[in-house]
Amino acid sequence: MPWGAVAIVVVVFMIAGCAGTGGTTVQAPAVAAKSDAVVSEAQSVATAPAAPPANSAPKPVNAPPRRAVESAAPIAPAAPTAYKKNRTASAVVVAVGGGLSNGAVGPYMESYKQDLHKTLQEEMRSGAARVDKLPHNAVRIHIPVYVAFDADSSSIKPGFCTTMDKLADAVNRYGKTTLTVVGYPDGKTSAMRNPKLSQQRALSVARYLESKEVDPVRLATLIRSGLDAAGNGADSRRRVNRAFEIIVEPVLAKRVSS
């Protein structure tokens, strides 16, 4: 074969090899081109607004409202339950011998708070009680539950009766008020048992106050969930929840018309 013909055959073979699908020289640029196309497509998706895929759309839309409802439900406001069925706004005003005028409310409740500080000074020093001022001239008496009750019990400890007597005396001295006994869940009691136990403890406190001549029309009870007691973390919430409170509110004269 002439040398010219050999040269032509070699050149044709080389061109066929570069153009074949099995040639690495051709395949590599094809992969690169494909990658460039993918990158270009990804960049266009990232920079240009586009609707999310149909199968993923419900998740971001539905999940946040569901979580919001679940977290909000436990802290929904609850109304106190009257200790006696005949309690009405007018009945309360009659029971306390007439409500306070607007100008007298502030000084009256401030004097009451100072009286409680003096009456419960021993308990406050030992951590067995705390007295706080709340909005709208209300006063809160906070008692750790272990001070007043044994675990899983709604019977007031005999050793706590002295403190209860002090509270009853103060309550009777400042008779133009109502009292709401608030029960919180006990961190050492099962979730199923908690609501009933909290209610029973609140009723025990209300009954004791009634036995000390506190007019039952002035009394009410309220059960709150664990999330109502502020705290950071489960341990903190359990410490706060193992308590009960007495919320003292002034009776206003204008309530007689309601």
Tab-separated table of C-alpha atoms in Angstrom:
chain	number	residue	atom	x	y	z
A	1	MET	CA	0.000	0.000	0.000
A	2	PRO	CA	1.342	3.429	-0.865
A	3	TRP	CA	2.447	5.565	2.066
A	4	GLY	CA	-0.116	8.217	1.129
A	5	ALA	CA	-2.989	5.733	1.460
A	6	VAL	CA	-1.726	4.602	4.889
A	7	ALA	CA	-1.681	8.165	6.126
A	8	ILE	CA	-5.271	8.733	4.998
A	9	VAL	CA	-6.467	5.547	6.787
A	10	VAL	CA	-4.790	6.599	10.066
A	11	VAL	CA	-6.360	10.064	9.954
A	12	VAL	CA	-9.843	8.601	9.300
A	13	PHE	CA	-9.452	6.130	12.252
A	14	MET	CA	-8.445	8.927	14.635
A	15	ILE	CA	-11.444	11.075	13.641
A	16	ALA	CA	-13.834	8.154	14.133
A	17	GLY	CA	-12.438	7.415	17.605
A	18	CYS	CA	-12.843	11.039	18.834
A	19	ALA	CA	-16.442	11.170	17.608
A	20	GLY	CA	-17.569	7.781	18.997
A	21	THR	CA	-19.866	7.494	22.045
A	22	GLY	CA	-17.364	5.324	23.807
A	23	GLY	CA	-14.521	7.842	23.420
A	24	THR	CA	-13.466	9.579	26.615
A	25	THR	CA	-12.488	12.719	24.767
A	26	VAL	CA	-16.052	13.298	23.615
A	27	GLN	CA	-17.773	12.039	26.784
A	28	ALA	CA	-15.878	14.308	29.132
A	29	PRO	CA	-17.013	17.537	27.455
A	30	ALA	CA	-20.562	16.139	27.358
A	31	VAL	CA	-20.554	15.573	31.167
A	32	ALA	CA	-19.103	19.008	31.725
A	33	ALA	CA	-21.719	20.543	29.507
A	34	LYS	CA	-24.421	18.715	31.418
A	35	SER	CA	-22.995	19.883	34.763
A	36	ASP	CA	-22.862	23.442	33.494
A	37	ALA	CA	-26.502	23.145	32.504
A	38	VAL	CA	-27.457	21.856	35.957
A	39	VAL	CA	-25.542	24.643	37.691
A	40	SER	CA	-27.093	27.197	35.395
A	41	GLU	CA	-30.552	25.796	36.110
A	42	ALA	CA	-29.916	25.787	39.877
A	43	GLN	CA	-28.747	29.382	39.774
A	44	SER	CA	-31.817	30.441	37.851
A	45	VAL	CA	-34.079	28.665	40.380
A	46	ALA	CA	-32.275	30.327	43.309
A	47	THR	CA	-32.438	33.817	41.836
A	48	ALA	CA	-35.818	33.762	40.125
A	49	PRO	CA	-39.105	33.337	42.082
A	50	ALA	CA	-40.783	30.031	41.422
A	51	ALA	CA	-43.684	28.117	42.942
A	52	PRO	CA	-42.669	25.206	45.216
A	53	PRO	CA	-43.332	21.660	43.999
A	54	ALA	CA	-46.922	20.580	44.472
A	55	ASN	CA	-46.081	17.684	46.774
A	56	SER	CA	-44.157	19.902	49.254
A	57	ALA	CA	-46.486	22.922	49.339
A	58	PRO	CA	-48.782	21.816	52.220
A	59	LYS	CA	-45.940	21.259	54.706
A	60	PRO	CA	-44.657	24.845	55.122
A	61	VAL	CA	-48.205	26.207	54.991
A	62	ASN	CA	-49.888	23.905	57.494
A	63	ALA	CA	-47.128	23.157	60.024
A	64	PRO	CA	-46.716	26.642	61.650
A	65	PRO	CA	-50.434	27.185	62.410
A	66	ARG	CA	-50.671	23.692	63.886
A	67	ARG	CA	-47.731	24.342	66.209
A	68	ALA	CA	-49.149	27.717	67.195
A	69	VAL	CA	-52.481	26.185	68.150
A	70	GLU	CA	-50.844	23.448	70.166
A	71	SER	CA	-48.671	25.880	72.135
A	72	ALA	CA	-51.463	28.382	72.688
A	73	ALA	CA	-54.119	25.921	73.856
A	74	PRO	CA	-52.698	25.173	77.342
A	75	ILE	CA	-52.508	28.857	78.274
A	76	ALA	CA	-56.000	29.823	77.203
A	77	PRO	CA	-57.514	32.084	79.879
A	78	ALA	CA	-59.847	30.364	82.340
A	79	ALA	CA	-62.492	31.862	84.572
A	80	PRO	CA	-62.587	31.162	88.311
A	81	THR	CA	-65.260	28.798	89.582
A	82	ALA	CA	-67.432	30.240	92.329
A	83	TYR	CA	-67.010	28.402	95.604
A	84	LYS	CA	-70.725	28.857	96.251
A	85	LYS	CA	-73.321	28.701	93.478
A	86	ASN	CA	-75.132	31.847	94.617
A	87	ARG	CA	-72.086	34.064	93.971
A	88	THR	CA	-72.835	36.996	91.677
A	89	ALA	CA	-71.276	40.450	91.385
A	90	SER	CA	-74.145	41.959	93.369
A	91	ALA	CA	-74.005	39.199	95.981
A	92	VAL	CA	-70.288	39.846	96.499
A	93	VAL	CA	-70.855	43.564	97.071
A	94	VAL	CA	-73.586	42.785	99.591
A	95	ALA	CA	-71.413	40.176	101.321
A	96	VAL	CA	-68.565	42.652	101.880
A	97	GLY	CA	-70.882	45.428	103.057
A	98	GLY	CA	-70.433	47.660	100.006
A	99	GLY	CA	-67.569	48.021	97.586
A	100	LEU	CA	-64.681	50.455	97.496
A	101	SER	CA	-64.755	53.737	95.611
A	102	ASN	CA	-62.209	54.173	92.841
A	103	GLY	CA	-60.163	56.605	94.918
A	104	ALA	CA	-60.004	54.287	97.910
A	105	VAL	CA	-58.934	51.117	96.081
A	106	GLY	CA	-55.216	51.889	95.738
A	107	PRO	CA	-54.527	52.874	99.376
A	108	TYR	CA	-56.721	50.030	100.680
A	109	MET	CA	-54.890	47.315	98.749
A	110	GLU	CA	-51.464	48.805	99.478
A	111	SER	CA	-52.281	48.713	103.199
A	112	TYR	CA	-53.446	45.128	102.794
A	113	LYS	CA	-50.190	44.137	101.078
A	114	GLN	CA	-48.144	45.720	103.860
A	115	ASP	CA	-50.275	43.923	106.435
A	116	LEU	CA	-49.580	40.592	104.711
A	117	HIS	CA	-45.849	41.304	104.672
A	118	LYS	CA	-45.964	41.877	108.407
A	119	THR	CA	-48.268	38.925	109.142
A	120	LEU	CA	-46.279	36.449	107.035
A	121	GLN	CA	-42.795	37.775	107.725
A	122	GLU	CA	-41.584	34.465	109.184
A	123	GLU	CA	-42.938	32.486	106.230
A	124	MET	CA	-41.448	34.946	103.751
A	125	ARG	CA	-38.012	34.738	105.376
A	126	SER	CA	-38.039	30.932	105.198
A	127	GLY	CA	-39.338	30.818	101.626
A	128	ALA	CA	-42.661	29.330	102.681
A	129	ALA	CA	-44.631	32.285	101.271
A	130	ARG	CA	-44.301	35.199	98.888
A	131	VAL	CA	-46.519	38.263	98.513
A	132	ASP	CA	-46.591	40.116	95.184
A	133	LYS	CA	-48.429	43.113	93.836
A	134	LEU	CA	-50.319	42.494	90.589
A	135	PRO	CA	-51.950	44.854	88.074
A	136	HIS	CA	-55.341	46.392	88.857
A	137	ASN	CA	-54.516	46.602	92.588
A	138	ALA	CA	-54.599	42.824	93.069
A	139	VAL	CA	-52.304	40.987	95.497
A	140	ARG	CA	-50.965	37.457	95.067
A	141	ILE	CA	-49.987	35.131	97.917
A	142	HIS	CA	-47.739	32.341	96.603
A	143	ILE	CA	-47.256	29.193	98.712
A	144	PRO	CA	-44.979	26.260	97.725
A	145	VAL	CA	-47.195	23.205	97.694
A	146	TYR	CA	-44.826	21.051	99.770
A	147	VAL	CA	-45.294	23.493	102.648
A	148	ALA	CA	-49.055	22.951	102.734
A	149	PHE	CA	-49.592	19.440	101.356
A	150	ASP	CA	-47.938	16.051	101.375
A	151	ALA	CA	-47.207	14.413	98.028
A	152	ASP	CA	-50.356	13.279	96.197
A	153	SER	CA	-52.527	14.592	99.050
A	154	SER	CA	-55.149	17.335	99.253
A	155	SER	CA	-55.259	17.454	103.054
A	156	ILE	CA	-53.626	20.554	104.547
A	157	LYS	CA	-50.677	19.639	106.739
A	158	PRO	CA	-51.281	20.240	110.450
A	159	GLY	CA	-48.089	22.262	110.609
A	160	PHE	CA	-49.417	24.672	107.975
A	161	CYS	CA	-52.591	25.501	109.879
A	162	THR	CA	-50.844	28.310	111.776
A	163	THR	CA	-50.048	30.033	108.482
A	164	MET	CA	-53.596	29.479	107.256
A	165	ASP	CA	-54.910	31.069	110.446
A	166	LYS	CA	-52.721	34.122	109.826
A	167	LEU	CA	-54.052	34.373	106.282
A	168	ALA	CA	-57.644	34.068	107.469
A	169	ASP	CA	-57.145	36.858	110.018
A	170	ALA	CA	-55.728	39.174	107.360
A	171	VAL	CA	-58.491	38.253	104.937
A	172	ASN	CA	-61.132	39.096	107.533
A	173	ARG	CA	-59.454	42.382	108.466
A	174	TYR	CA	-59.611	43.467	104.830
A	175	GLY	CA	-63.062	42.213	104.039
A	176	LYS	CA	-63.748	44.279	100.928
A	177	THR	CA	-61.933	41.781	98.753
A	178	THR	CA	-62.508	38.519	96.914
A	179	LEU	CA	-60.136	35.573	96.952
A	180	THR	CA	-59.394	33.112	94.147
A	181	VAL	CA	-57.456	30.024	95.217
A	182	VAL	CA	-55.379	28.917	92.228
A	183	GLY	CA	-54.133	25.353	91.929
A	184	TYR	CA	-51.245	24.369	89.643
A	185	PRO	CA	-50.185	20.878	88.544
A	186	ASP	CA	-47.859	18.971	90.840
A	187	GLY	CA	-44.621	17.973	89.121
A	188	LYS	CA	-44.524	14.727	91.102
A	189	THR	CA	-48.061	13.607	90.198
A	190	SER	CA	-49.245	11.892	87.018
A	191	ALA	CA	-50.843	13.988	84.280
A	192	MET	CA	-54.123	12.088	84.693
A	193	ARG	CA	-54.247	12.715	88.434
A	194	ASN	CA	-53.048	16.343	88.350
A	195	PRO	CA	-56.250	18.282	87.477
A	196	LYS	CA	-58.327	16.523	90.119
A	197	LEU	CA	-55.612	16.883	92.764
A	198	SER	CA	-55.164	20.585	91.985
A	199	GLN	CA	-58.912	21.163	92.297
A	200	GLN	CA	-59.097	19.251	95.574
A	201	ARG	CA	-56.234	21.265	97.056
A	202	ALA	CA	-57.819	24.552	96.024
A	203	LEU	CA	-61.096	23.453	97.608
A	204	SER	CA	-59.287	22.430	100.802
A	205	VAL	CA	-57.842	25.935	101.138
A	206	ALA	CA	-61.223	27.560	100.412
A	207	ARG	CA	-62.968	25.335	102.957
A	208	TYR	CA	-60.391	26.119	105.605
A	209	LEU	CA	-60.836	29.850	105.057
A	210	GLU	CA	-64.610	29.421	105.297
A	211	SER	CA	-64.149	27.561	108.596
A	212	LYS	CA	-62.341	30.682	109.853
A	213	GLU	CA	-65.393	32.882	109.160
A	214	VAL	CA	-64.407	34.060	105.678
A	215	ASP	CA	-67.675	34.591	103.794
A	216	PRO	CA	-67.873	31.807	101.182
A	217	VAL	CA	-69.374	34.210	98.642
A	218	ARG	CA	-65.966	35.908	98.527
A	219	LEU	CA	-64.214	32.665	97.565
A	220	ALA	CA	-63.549	31.033	94.195
A	221	THR	CA	-61.165	28.406	92.806
A	222	LEU	CA	-59.178	28.209	89.577
A	223	ILE	CA	-57.069	25.446	88.055
A	224	ARG	CA	-54.280	26.412	85.676
A	225	SER	CA	-52.092	24.338	83.404
A	226	GLY	CA	-48.313	23.986	83.858
A	227	LEU	CA	-47.587	26.456	81.050
A	228	ASP	CA	-49.415	29.219	82.923
A	229	ALA	CA	-46.585	29.258	85.452
A	230	ALA	CA	-43.604	30.906	83.808
A	231	GLY	CA	-40.348	29.014	83.833
A	232	ASN	CA	-37.366	28.230	81.649
A	233	GLY	CA	-37.138	24.515	81.119
A	234	ALA	CA	-39.020	21.571	82.546
A	235	ASP	CA	-37.281	21.613	85.936
A	236	SER	CA	-38.014	25.296	86.461
A	237	ARG	CA	-41.666	24.820	85.503
A	238	ARG	CA	-42.009	21.904	87.903
A	239	ARG	CA	-40.577	23.987	90.754
A	240	VAL	CA	-43.025	26.808	90.061
A	241	ASN	CA	-45.939	24.464	89.466
A	242	ARG	CA	-45.580	22.746	92.830
A	243	ALA	CA	-47.415	25.628	94.475
A	244	PHE	CA	-50.780	27.201	94.992
A	245	GLU	CA	-51.726	30.861	95.031
A	246	ILE	CA	-54.398	33.093	96.497
A	247	ILE	CA	-55.269	36.059	94.297
A	248	VAL	CA	-56.865	38.854	96.338
A	249	GLU	CA	-58.838	41.486	94.408
A	250	PRO	CA	-60.690	44.579	95.623
A	251	VAL	CA	-64.467	44.766	95.381
A	252	LEU	CA	-65.551	47.949	93.636
A	253	ALA	CA	-68.748	49.760	94.502
A	254	LYS	CA	-69.776	50.005	90.858
A	255	ARG	CA	-70.134	46.231	90.642
A	256	VAL	CA	-73.409	46.421	92.567
A	257	SER	CA	-75.161	47.407	89.321
A	258	SER	CA	-73.848	44.442	87.304
